[in-house]
Amino acid sequence: MTIQQVLLLLLLWMWLPHPCHTEMLFKRTPDLRPKRSGGRASGNDGKAIHRQKRGWMWNQFFLLEEYTGSDYQYVGKLHSDQDKGDGSLKYILSGDGAGTLFIIDEKTGDIHATRRIDREEKAFYTLRAQAINRRTLRPVEPESEFVIKIHDINDNEPTFPEEIYTASVPEMSVVGTSVVQVTATDADDPSYGNSARVIYSILQGQPYFSVEPETGIIRTALPNMNRENREQYQVVIQAKDMGGQMGGLSGTTTVNITLTDVNDNPPRFAQSTIHLRIPESSPVGTAIGSVKATDADTGKNAEVEYRIIDGDGTDMFDIVTQKDTQEGIITVRKPLDYEMRRLYTLKVEAENTHVDPRFYYLGPFKDTTVVKISVEDVDEPPVFSRSSYLFEVHEDIELGTIIGTVMARDPDSASSLIRFSLDRHTDLDRIFNIHSGNGSIYTSKPLDREISQWHNLSVIAAEINNPKDTTRVPVYVRILDVNDNAPQFAVFYDTFVCENARAGQLIQTISAVDKDDPLGGQKFFFSLAAVNPNFTVQDNEDNTARILTRRNGFSRHEISTYLLPVVISDNDYPIQSSTGTLTIRVCACDSRGNMQSCNAEALLLPAGLSTGALVAILLCIIILLVIVVLFAALKRQRKKEPLILSKEDIRDNIVSYNDEGGGEEDTQAFDIGTLRNPAAIEDKKLRRDIIPETLFVPRRTPSAPDNTDVRDFINQRLKEHDTDPSAPPYDSLATYAYEGNDSIAESLSSLESGTTEGDQNYDYLREWGPRFNKLAEMYGGGESDKDTS
């Protein structure tokens, strides 16, 4: 018979009811506790009455889980020895699942389970049973507690908490290195049989890994597993219950294992020789190129440090490690010169920065390569012999004097001539110039240190063959001082002397300044231009001097101001001197020497005349002057003569050519056509500039014949107005000047009396005297312009 058949028979036997087993559970046992209702009592015979002994008890029922039958599963039977079988007792069940999961037959005490029970949900149930009299409902047995324990069967497979595990182990690990531990759980009862005993095995991942059957620890199974060959592994682990025997349930999980990197690979250059090129004009710090050594490792195990360990260019080049790209950047350390050297050779080493001592046996973790750098020729600009120039020159040098020379050369192998020039933005006044061929700087204007002590020039050097390729150099010109300025008074001095001054009294302290700046410092000497009887100068020998009086008492009435010439000299070569004049006023002072008054009124007024009196006198003079002016104006107005003194004094319209006139008002004030066209005088026109006080009726006058002489016309009009006493002089004649009385020439009007071009005789003008010769020449028949033309 096989093991499976034995187990099946055992299960069937456990499911079948066993009366002998039930009766064993309900076997009567002595109860030593007294009955509750009895207590101790004495009868007639004096014997004590004791409580009856308990008639039933039990401990546990056992029930198999996962019952699959169609009928209710029989659990067990409750029975009291008080039960006579006549149905007078009633069995009552209470507790966990009573009435739902577990039911009891009231008459027989049989207990059944109404449905399948899962031990993994609940392993046991606690219930209480009681037997009562059906008629009186009084208990015949005390309530007792019992347990229904669920027997386990292997109905749960082992499970892992995670479907997929992730683990890692360093590459090159020794065999048996622990990777990770996986644990499966089984819901079956570990205390009953082997249903919960789990055994682990590996289904996938051999021969690289193994698992311990009892613990589930995964370990490496092969030596020297290399990450660079394979990095990822997938391992499937099985957990099986029943101790791994056949028929047990199982579960699986997947473990993804990654080999982590260790520094077991040295860096390697792909080439043994690397060629680079760079122009000679590259400035210091320029990157020429890069070198890179590859490392099969990753992360910090692949970090490399580059260095130049040998070669003929170790002082000309540097190498810097670029951390993010793990490259070595070669840069220029010093200026290059194609004409000096055209090829450099470097030996570059790359070494791991993090070395694992366990793998020293694999060899040195570094590599070298040779880098050859070729310098390319470039048309370079001129190079000055210095980075800057400083020239010193005295300010009194002659024009055209060379103050210094700058030098430059063409650094190229094919040397070219250099042309020099000045940047005029640095010499706007064009004080300097430069010789274009040899770089000599000379003056083109006079120098003056007092105006500018420094001149900062910029000299440009360019190749003649390539003028665009230029170089600049600063040139600093310092102007040295020459004693070419005379000292002068430091400030303007307002000096006074008191009238009551004593001989030897200090009235002023003077000092001087000089624009020059001698090396030994300024030293001034003070003296008088000539001997002065009133004042003297005393040199203090500290670039100051004192002005002292030489006599007692001064008078403003005699002399109000003294001029004192003072000679100031310096001590440099050549000695410069100047004469400054002090103006010394004589003032009234009090007894302490404080100035009271230096005004001019004290010199003009007699002694004792006050300021108020002077003001009163001035007011009187002004009033007299006003009276005189008014009197003269009135007298002049009275002397005005009448408008017309006689019939010969006629003020006709003499035009003044230096008067711009009044525009249209002048033309309307006088109509020249009246003199030329006598017929037009019939319409009398009033003046617009003066309005008559009374209006009068214009008189009709006979019209003058054509070609009437102007003189006759004017005389006729004058007679008319002279004979009319009511006619004011509101005619259209404008008098521009007064010719005086008793003129033998009578009217001087040169206007024509008619509008025609007829010939007239003006010879009578010659009879008027020499004053009218010009008019006679202009209008005379023999000397007219027409005749002369």
mmCIF file of C-alpha atoms in Angstrom, residues 92-394:
data_model
loop_
_atom_site.group_PDB
_atom_site.id
_atom_site.type_symbol
_atom_site.label_atom_id
_atom_site.label_comp_id
_atom_site.label_asym_id
_atom_site.label_seq_id
_atom_site.Cartn_x
_atom_site.Cartn_y
_atom_site.Cartn_z
ATOM 1 C CA ILE A 92 -28.732 24.523 24.868
ATOM 2 C CA LEU A 93 -25.587 25.676 22.976
ATOM 3 C CA SER A 94 -24.093 29.208 23.063
ATOM 4 C CA GLY A 95 -20.797 30.861 22.223
ATOM 5 C CA ASP A 96 -18.720 31.283 19.007
ATOM 6 C CA GLY A 97 -20.844 30.314 16.012
ATOM 7 C CA ALA A 98 -23.637 28.791 18.059
ATOM 8 C CA GLY A 99 -26.871 28.636 16.099
ATOM 9 C CA THR A 100 -25.218 29.564 12.792
ATOM 10 C CA LEU A 101 -21.989 27.658 12.302
ATOM 11 C CA PHE A 102 -22.749 25.076 14.942
ATOM 12 C CA ILE A 103 -26.217 23.696 15.729
ATOM 13 C CA ILE A 104 -27.311 21.230 18.426
ATOM 14 C CA ASP A 105 -30.192 18.787 18.628
ATOM 15 C CA GLU A 106 -32.152 19.849 21.755
ATOM 16 C CA LYS A 107 -33.266 16.325 22.513
ATOM 17 C CA THR A 108 -30.229 14.222 21.635
ATOM 18 C CA GLY A 109 -27.411 16.775 22.160
ATOM 19 C CA ASP A 110 -25.817 16.034 18.768
ATOM 20 C CA ILE A 111 -23.683 18.942 17.415
ATOM 21 C CA HIS A 112 -23.190 19.514 13.679
ATOM 22 C CA ALA A 113 -21.264 22.062 11.582
ATOM 23 C CA THR A 114 -23.445 23.704 8.943
ATOM 24 C CA ARG A 115 -20.676 24.690 6.474
ATOM 25 C CA ARG A 116 -17.027 24.244 5.577
ATOM 26 C CA ILE A 117 -14.575 25.597 8.066
ATOM 27 C CA ASP A 118 -11.192 27.108 7.200
ATOM 28 C CA ARG A 119 -8.631 26.762 9.906
ATOM 29 C CA GLU A 120 -6.647 29.646 8.483
ATOM 30 C CA GLU A 121 -9.612 31.898 9.271
ATOM 31 C CA LYS A 122 -10.077 30.588 12.827
ATOM 32 C CA ALA A 123 -8.255 27.664 14.466
ATOM 33 C CA PHE A 124 -10.716 26.971 17.343
ATOM 34 C CA TYR A 125 -14.122 27.968 18.668
ATOM 35 C CA THR A 126 -15.157 28.335 22.308
ATOM 36 C CA LEU A 127 -18.726 27.377 23.152
ATOM 37 C CA ARG A 128 -20.875 26.870 26.284
ATOM 38 C CA ALA A 129 -23.360 24.029 26.849
ATOM 39 C CA GLN A 130 -26.177 23.614 29.330
ATOM 40 C CA ALA A 131 -28.853 20.976 30.048
ATOM 41 C CA ILE A 132 -32.187 22.221 31.473
ATOM 42 C CA ASN A 133 -35.475 20.628 32.466
ATOM 43 C CA ARG A 134 -37.864 21.192 29.607
ATOM 44 C CA ARG A 135 -40.869 21.543 31.913
ATOM 45 C CA THR A 136 -39.466 23.676 34.702
ATOM 46 C CA LEU A 137 -36.655 25.289 32.601
ATOM 47 C CA ARG A 138 -34.305 24.744 35.473
ATOM 48 C CA PRO A 139 -30.757 23.600 34.758
ATOM 49 C CA VAL A 140 -30.036 20.036 35.656
ATOM 50 C CA GLU A 141 -26.389 20.542 34.827
ATOM 51 C CA PRO A 142 -24.324 23.684 35.388
ATOM 52 C CA GLU A 143 -23.248 25.607 32.266
ATOM 53 C CA SER A 144 -19.847 24.430 31.099
ATOM 54 C CA GLU A 145 -17.389 25.660 28.432
ATOM 55 C CA PHE A 146 -15.787 23.524 25.786
ATOM 56 C CA VAL A 147 -13.571 24.043 22.694
ATOM 57 C CA ILE A 148 -13.963 22.856 19.126
ATOM 58 C CA LYS A 149 -10.502 22.712 17.608
ATOM 59 C CA ILE A 150 -10.114 22.628 13.803
ATOM 60 C CA HIS A 151 -7.703 20.027 12.494
ATOM 61 C CA ASP A 152 -5.425 21.395 9.683
ATOM 62 C CA ILE A 153 -5.026 19.924 6.235
ATOM 63 C CA ASN A 154 -2.455 21.021 3.631
ATOM 64 C CA ASP A 155 -4.641 23.385 1.643
ATOM 65 C CA ASN A 156 -2.304 26.445 1.390
ATOM 66 C CA GLU A 157 0.777 26.740 -0.794
ATOM 67 C CA PRO A 158 3.821 28.734 0.317
ATOM 68 C CA THR A 159 3.776 32.424 -0.825
ATOM 69 C CA PHE A 160 6.495 35.067 -1.081
ATOM 70 C CA PRO A 161 5.799 38.626 0.089
ATOM 71 C CA GLU A 162 7.171 39.989 -3.215
ATOM 72 C CA GLU A 163 6.762 38.639 -6.691
ATOM 73 C CA ILE A 164 10.092 40.079 -7.867
ATOM 74 C CA TYR A 165 13.171 40.688 -5.743
ATOM 75 C CA THR A 166 16.068 42.948 -6.726
ATOM 76 C CA ALA A 167 19.543 42.239 -5.422
ATOM 77 C CA SER A 168 23.145 42.941 -6.272
ATOM 78 C CA VAL A 169 26.508 41.388 -5.576
ATOM 79 C CA PRO A 170 30.002 42.668 -6.462
ATOM 80 C CA GLU A 171 31.575 41.099 -9.457
ATOM 81 C CA MET A 172 34.508 38.754 -8.950
ATOM 82 C CA SER A 173 33.017 37.643 -5.615
ATOM 83 C CA VAL A 174 34.171 34.299 -4.179
ATOM 84 C CA VAL A 175 31.885 31.255 -4.345
ATOM 85 C CA GLY A 176 29.290 31.223 -1.602
ATOM 86 C CA THR A 177 28.999 34.976 -1.254
ATOM 87 C CA SER A 178 25.560 35.789 0.107
ATOM 88 C CA VAL A 179 23.381 37.726 -2.320
ATOM 89 C CA VAL A 180 19.931 37.947 -0.724
ATOM 90 C CA GLN A 181 17.556 35.913 1.422
ATOM 91 C CA VAL A 182 14.008 35.147 0.317
ATOM 92 C CA THR A 183 11.368 33.885 2.734
ATOM 93 C CA ALA A 184 8.049 32.190 1.928
ATOM 94 C CA THR A 185 5.176 31.829 4.371
ATOM 95 C CA ASP A 186 2.593 28.983 4.599
ATOM 96 C CA ALA A 187 -0.807 29.616 6.144
ATOM 97 C CA ASP A 188 -1.140 26.014 7.322
ATOM 98 C CA ASP A 189 -0.636 24.973 10.922
ATOM 99 C CA PRO A 190 3.102 24.685 11.565
ATOM 100 C CA SER A 191 2.443 22.650 14.739
ATOM 101 C CA TYR A 192 0.471 19.919 12.984
ATOM 102 C CA GLY A 193 2.305 17.743 10.519
ATOM 103 C CA ASN A 194 4.500 19.076 7.702
ATOM 104 C CA SER A 195 1.924 21.234 5.992
ATOM 105 C CA ALA A 196 3.810 24.424 6.839
ATOM 106 C CA ARG A 197 7.362 23.100 6.518
ATOM 107 C CA VAL A 198 8.880 24.910 3.501
ATOM 108 C CA ILE A 199 11.912 23.829 1.483
ATOM 109 C CA TYR A 200 13.599 26.161 -1.087
ATOM 110 C CA SER A 201 15.086 25.181 -4.417
ATOM 111 C CA ILE A 202 16.391 27.019 -7.485
ATOM 112 C CA LEU A 203 14.549 26.504 -10.750
ATOM 113 C CA GLN A 204 16.476 29.066 -12.882
ATOM 114 C CA GLY A 205 19.876 30.700 -12.443
ATOM 115 C CA GLN A 206 22.197 27.758 -12.292
ATOM 116 C CA PRO A 207 25.120 27.321 -12.355
ATOM 117 C CA TYR A 208 25.740 30.946 -11.352
ATOM 118 C CA PHE A 209 23.775 30.946 -8.094
ATOM 119 C CA SER A 210 22.471 28.495 -5.470
ATOM 120 C CA VAL A 211 19.960 28.651 -2.617
ATOM 121 C CA GLU A 212 20.026 27.147 0.856
ATOM 122 C CA PRO A 213 16.971 24.802 1.188
ATOM 123 C CA GLU A 214 16.145 25.618 4.781
ATOM 124 C CA THR A 215 16.922 29.378 4.930
ATOM 125 C CA GLY A 216 16.301 30.626 1.386
ATOM 126 C CA ILE A 217 19.670 32.439 1.229
ATOM 127 C CA ILE A 218 20.882 32.855 -2.357
ATOM 128 C CA ARG A 219 24.633 32.590 -2.826
ATOM 129 C CA THR A 220 27.095 32.810 -5.714
ATOM 130 C CA ALA A 221 27.979 29.456 -7.231
ATOM 131 C CA LEU A 222 30.688 30.370 -9.761
ATOM 132 C CA PRO A 223 34.030 32.113 -9.159
ATOM 133 C CA ASN A 224 35.206 35.324 -10.964
ATOM 134 C CA MET A 225 31.896 36.342 -12.446
ATOM 135 C CA ASN A 226 32.843 39.401 -14.539
ATOM 136 C CA ARG A 227 30.421 42.323 -14.860
ATOM 137 C CA GLU A 228 32.037 43.371 -18.107
ATOM 138 C CA ASN A 229 30.974 39.972 -19.584
ATOM 139 C CA ARG A 230 27.478 39.834 -18.092
ATOM 140 C CA GLU A 231 25.848 42.195 -15.675
ATOM 141 C CA GLN A 232 22.236 41.035 -15.189
ATOM 142 C CA TYR A 233 20.970 37.616 -13.985
ATOM 143 C CA GLN A 234 17.451 36.353 -13.346
ATOM 144 C CA VAL A 235 17.007 33.636 -10.703
ATOM 145 C CA VAL A 236 13.720 31.762 -10.033
ATOM 146 C CA ILE A 237 13.322 30.316 -6.517
ATOM 147 C CA GLN A 238 10.679 27.700 -5.546
ATOM 148 C CA ALA A 239 9.284 27.210 -2.025
ATOM 149 C CA LYS A 240 7.518 23.832 -1.401
ATOM 150 C CA ASP A 241 5.710 22.678 1.755
ATOM 151 C CA MET A 242 5.438 19.131 3.182
ATOM 152 C CA GLY A 243 9.196 19.340 3.596
ATOM 153 C CA GLY A 244 9.612 19.307 -0.117
ATOM 154 C CA GLN A 245 8.094 15.892 -0.504
ATOM 155 C CA MET A 246 5.993 14.832 -3.431
ATOM 156 C CA GLY A 247 2.439 16.032 -3.147
ATOM 157 C CA GLY A 248 3.345 19.224 -1.338
ATOM 158 C CA LEU A 249 2.187 22.606 -2.544
ATOM 159 C CA SER A 250 4.695 25.172 -3.929
ATOM 160 C CA GLY A 251 5.137 28.816 -4.865
ATOM 161 C CA THR A 252 7.840 30.677 -6.831
ATOM 162 C CA THR A 253 9.430 34.123 -6.972
ATOM 163 C CA THR A 254 11.890 35.846 -9.289
ATOM 164 C CA VAL A 255 15.115 37.494 -8.125
ATOM 165 C CA ASN A 256 16.893 39.937 -10.474
ATOM 166 C CA ILE A 257 20.554 40.012 -9.513
ATOM 167 C CA THR A 258 22.967 42.675 -10.776
ATOM 168 C CA LEU A 259 26.726 42.382 -10.630
ATOM 169 C CA THR A 260 28.123 45.653 -9.283
ATOM 170 C CA ASP A 261 31.378 47.026 -10.593
ATOM 171 C CA VAL A 262 34.751 46.733 -8.915
ATOM 172 C CA ASN A 263 37.958 48.258 -10.197
ATOM 173 C CA ASP A 264 39.346 45.204 -11.901
ATOM 174 C CA ASN A 265 40.211 46.895 -15.232
ATOM 175 C CA PRO A 266 43.046 49.413 -15.814
ATOM 176 C CA PRO A 267 42.644 52.429 -18.184
ATOM 177 C CA ARG A 268 43.890 51.963 -21.728
ATOM 178 C CA PHE A 269 44.792 54.446 -24.491
ATOM 179 C CA ALA A 270 43.438 53.530 -27.885
ATOM 180 C CA GLN A 271 46.560 54.903 -29.630
ATOM 181 C CA SER A 272 50.162 54.827 -28.644
ATOM 182 C CA THR A 273 50.870 58.134 -30.412
ATOM 183 C CA ILE A 274 48.595 61.168 -30.739
ATOM 184 C CA HIS A 275 49.291 64.138 -33.071
ATOM 185 C CA LEU A 276 48.056 67.671 -32.323
ATOM 186 C CA ARG A 277 48.539 71.061 -34.032
ATOM 187 C CA ILE A 278 48.374 74.618 -32.719
ATOM 188 C CA PRO A 279 49.114 78.080 -34.214
ATOM 189 C CA GLU A 280 51.999 79.902 -32.618
ATOM 190 C CA SER A 281 49.740 82.910 -31.934
ATOM 191 C CA SER A 282 47.590 80.951 -29.478
ATOM 192 C CA PRO A 283 47.559 82.749 -26.132
ATOM 193 C CA VAL A 284 48.449 81.117 -22.833
ATOM 194 C CA GLY A 285 45.630 78.880 -21.605
ATOM 195 C CA THR A 286 44.440 77.893 -25.076
ATOM 196 C CA ALA A 287 43.236 74.281 -25.290
ATOM 197 C CA ILE A 288 45.188 72.382 -27.937
ATOM 198 C CA GLY A 289 43.263 69.099 -27.833
ATOM 199 C CA SER A 290 42.328 66.189 -25.626
ATOM 200 C CA VAL A 291 43.434 62.643 -24.882
ATOM 201 C CA LYS A 292 41.258 59.910 -23.396
ATOM 202 C CA ALA A 293 41.983 56.509 -21.891
ATOM 203 C CA THR A 294 39.056 54.097 -21.833
ATOM 204 C CA ASP A 295 38.216 52.025 -18.755
ATOM 205 C CA ALA A 296 35.798 49.098 -18.805
ATOM 206 C CA ASP A 297 34.761 49.882 -15.260
ATOM 207 C CA THR A 298 32.093 52.400 -14.336
ATOM 208 C CA GLY A 299 31.585 55.131 -11.781
ATOM 209 C CA LYS A 300 34.455 56.027 -9.549
ATOM 210 C CA ASN A 301 36.269 52.838 -10.596
ATOM 211 C CA ALA A 302 36.630 54.389 -14.065
ATOM 212 C CA GLU A 303 37.896 57.781 -12.845
ATOM 213 C CA VAL A 304 41.266 58.633 -14.368
ATOM 214 C CA GLU A 305 43.886 61.255 -13.552
ATOM 215 C CA TYR A 306 46.101 62.530 -16.395
ATOM 216 C CA ARG A 307 49.609 63.924 -16.034
ATOM 217 C CA ILE A 308 52.607 64.763 -18.218
ATOM 218 C CA ILE A 309 55.454 62.599 -16.976
ATOM 219 C CA ASP A 310 58.114 63.193 -19.623
ATOM 220 C CA GLY A 311 58.968 64.974 -22.860
ATOM 221 C CA ASP A 312 60.619 68.119 -24.154
ATOM 222 C CA GLY A 313 57.528 70.263 -23.666
ATOM 223 C CA THR A 314 56.798 69.714 -19.991
ATOM 224 C CA ASP A 315 57.392 73.408 -19.256
ATOM 225 C CA MET A 316 55.407 74.610 -22.281
ATOM 226 C CA PHE A 317 52.162 72.664 -21.808
ATOM 227 C CA ASP A 318 49.777 71.586 -19.066
ATOM 228 C CA ILE A 319 47.148 68.861 -18.912
ATOM 229 C CA VAL A 320 43.895 69.126 -16.979
ATOM 230 C CA THR A 321 41.525 66.234 -16.215
ATOM 231 C CA GLN A 322 37.926 66.879 -17.265
ATOM 232 C CA LYS A 323 35.841 65.079 -14.625
ATOM 233 C CA ASP A 324 32.569 64.829 -16.550
ATOM 234 C CA THR A 325 34.087 63.403 -19.730
ATOM 235 C CA GLN A 326 37.167 61.753 -18.195
ATOM 236 C CA GLU A 327 39.387 63.422 -20.798
ATOM 237 C CA GLY A 328 42.762 65.055 -20.463
ATOM 238 C CA ILE A 329 42.755 68.613 -21.910
ATOM 239 C CA ILE A 330 46.189 69.823 -23.023
ATOM 240 C CA THR A 331 46.633 73.625 -22.750
ATOM 241 C CA VAL A 332 49.365 76.151 -23.573
ATOM 242 C CA ARG A 333 51.464 77.075 -20.557
ATOM 243 C CA LYS A 334 53.920 79.526 -22.171
ATOM 244 C CA PRO A 335 53.828 81.561 -25.404
ATOM 245 C CA LEU A 336 54.800 79.595 -28.485
ATOM 246 C CA ASP A 337 57.196 80.717 -31.183
ATOM 247 C CA TYR A 338 57.351 78.935 -34.500
ATOM 248 C CA GLU A 339 60.735 80.473 -35.234
ATOM 249 C CA MET A 340 62.161 79.077 -31.987
ATOM 250 C CA ARG A 341 60.680 75.547 -32.036
ATOM 251 C CA ARG A 342 58.214 73.785 -34.271
ATOM 252 C CA LEU A 343 57.626 70.367 -32.629
ATOM 253 C CA TYR A 344 57.142 69.221 -29.028
ATOM 254 C CA THR A 345 56.831 65.674 -27.667
ATOM 255 C CA LEU A 346 54.967 64.808 -24.479
ATOM 256 C CA LYS A 347 54.516 61.534 -22.601
ATOM 257 C CA VAL A 348 51.092 61.460 -20.959
ATOM 258 C CA GLU A 349 50.048 58.959 -18.283
ATOM 259 C CA ALA A 350 46.491 58.013 -17.277
ATOM 260 C CA GLU A 351 45.990 56.316 -13.880
ATOM 261 C CA ASN A 352 42.948 55.208 -11.912
ATOM 262 C CA THR A 353 42.305 57.299 -8.836
ATOM 263 C CA HIS A 354 40.527 54.508 -6.881
ATOM 264 C CA VAL A 355 42.472 51.251 -6.958
ATOM 265 C CA ASP A 356 41.246 48.053 -5.258
ATOM 266 C CA PRO A 357 44.174 46.284 -3.564
ATOM 267 C CA ARG A 358 42.507 42.914 -4.181
ATOM 268 C CA PHE A 359 43.243 43.218 -7.878
ATOM 269 C CA TYR A 360 46.834 44.394 -7.837
ATOM 270 C CA TYR A 361 47.728 41.044 -9.319
ATOM 271 C CA LEU A 362 45.989 42.058 -12.551
ATOM 272 C CA GLY A 363 48.755 44.567 -13.271
ATOM 273 C CA PRO A 364 49.326 48.348 -12.946
ATOM 274 C CA PHE A 365 46.144 50.357 -13.257
ATOM 275 C CA LYS A 366 47.632 53.012 -15.579
ATOM 276 C CA ASP A 367 48.708 53.486 -19.172
ATOM 277 C CA THR A 368 50.805 55.947 -21.201
ATOM 278 C CA THR A 369 50.753 57.490 -24.657
ATOM 279 C CA VAL A 370 52.980 59.858 -26.644
ATOM 280 C CA VAL A 371 51.552 63.232 -27.742
ATOM 281 C CA LYS A 372 53.330 65.141 -30.519
ATOM 282 C CA ILE A 373 52.407 68.837 -30.851
ATOM 283 C CA SER A 374 53.244 70.715 -34.055
ATOM 284 C CA VAL A 375 53.495 74.519 -33.914
ATOM 285 C CA GLU A 376 52.119 76.248 -37.015
ATOM 286 C CA ASP A 377 53.539 79.484 -38.375
ATOM 287 C CA VAL A 378 51.366 82.627 -38.162
ATOM 288 C CA ASP A 379 52.001 86.099 -39.527
ATOM 289 C CA GLU A 380 52.586 87.773 -36.185
ATOM 290 C CA PRO A 381 52.374 91.491 -35.473
ATOM 291 C CA PRO A 382 55.470 93.459 -34.535
ATOM 292 C CA VAL A 383 56.907 92.969 -31.078
ATOM 293 C CA PHE A 384 58.228 95.916 -29.060
ATOM 294 C CA SER A 385 61.427 95.577 -27.109
ATOM 295 C CA ARG A 386 59.576 96.621 -23.935
ATOM 296 C CA SER A 387 56.060 96.318 -22.648
ATOM 297 C CA SER A 388 56.048 100.087 -21.934
ATOM 298 C CA TYR A 389 58.395 103.057 -22.218
ATOM 299 C CA LEU A 390 59.134 105.946 -19.847
ATOM 300 C CA PHE A 391 60.884 109.065 -21.078
ATOM 301 C CA GLU A 392 61.824 112.137 -19.010
ATOM 302 C CA VAL A 393 62.477 115.515 -20.593
ATOM 303 C CA HIS A 394 62.890 119.074 -19.326
#
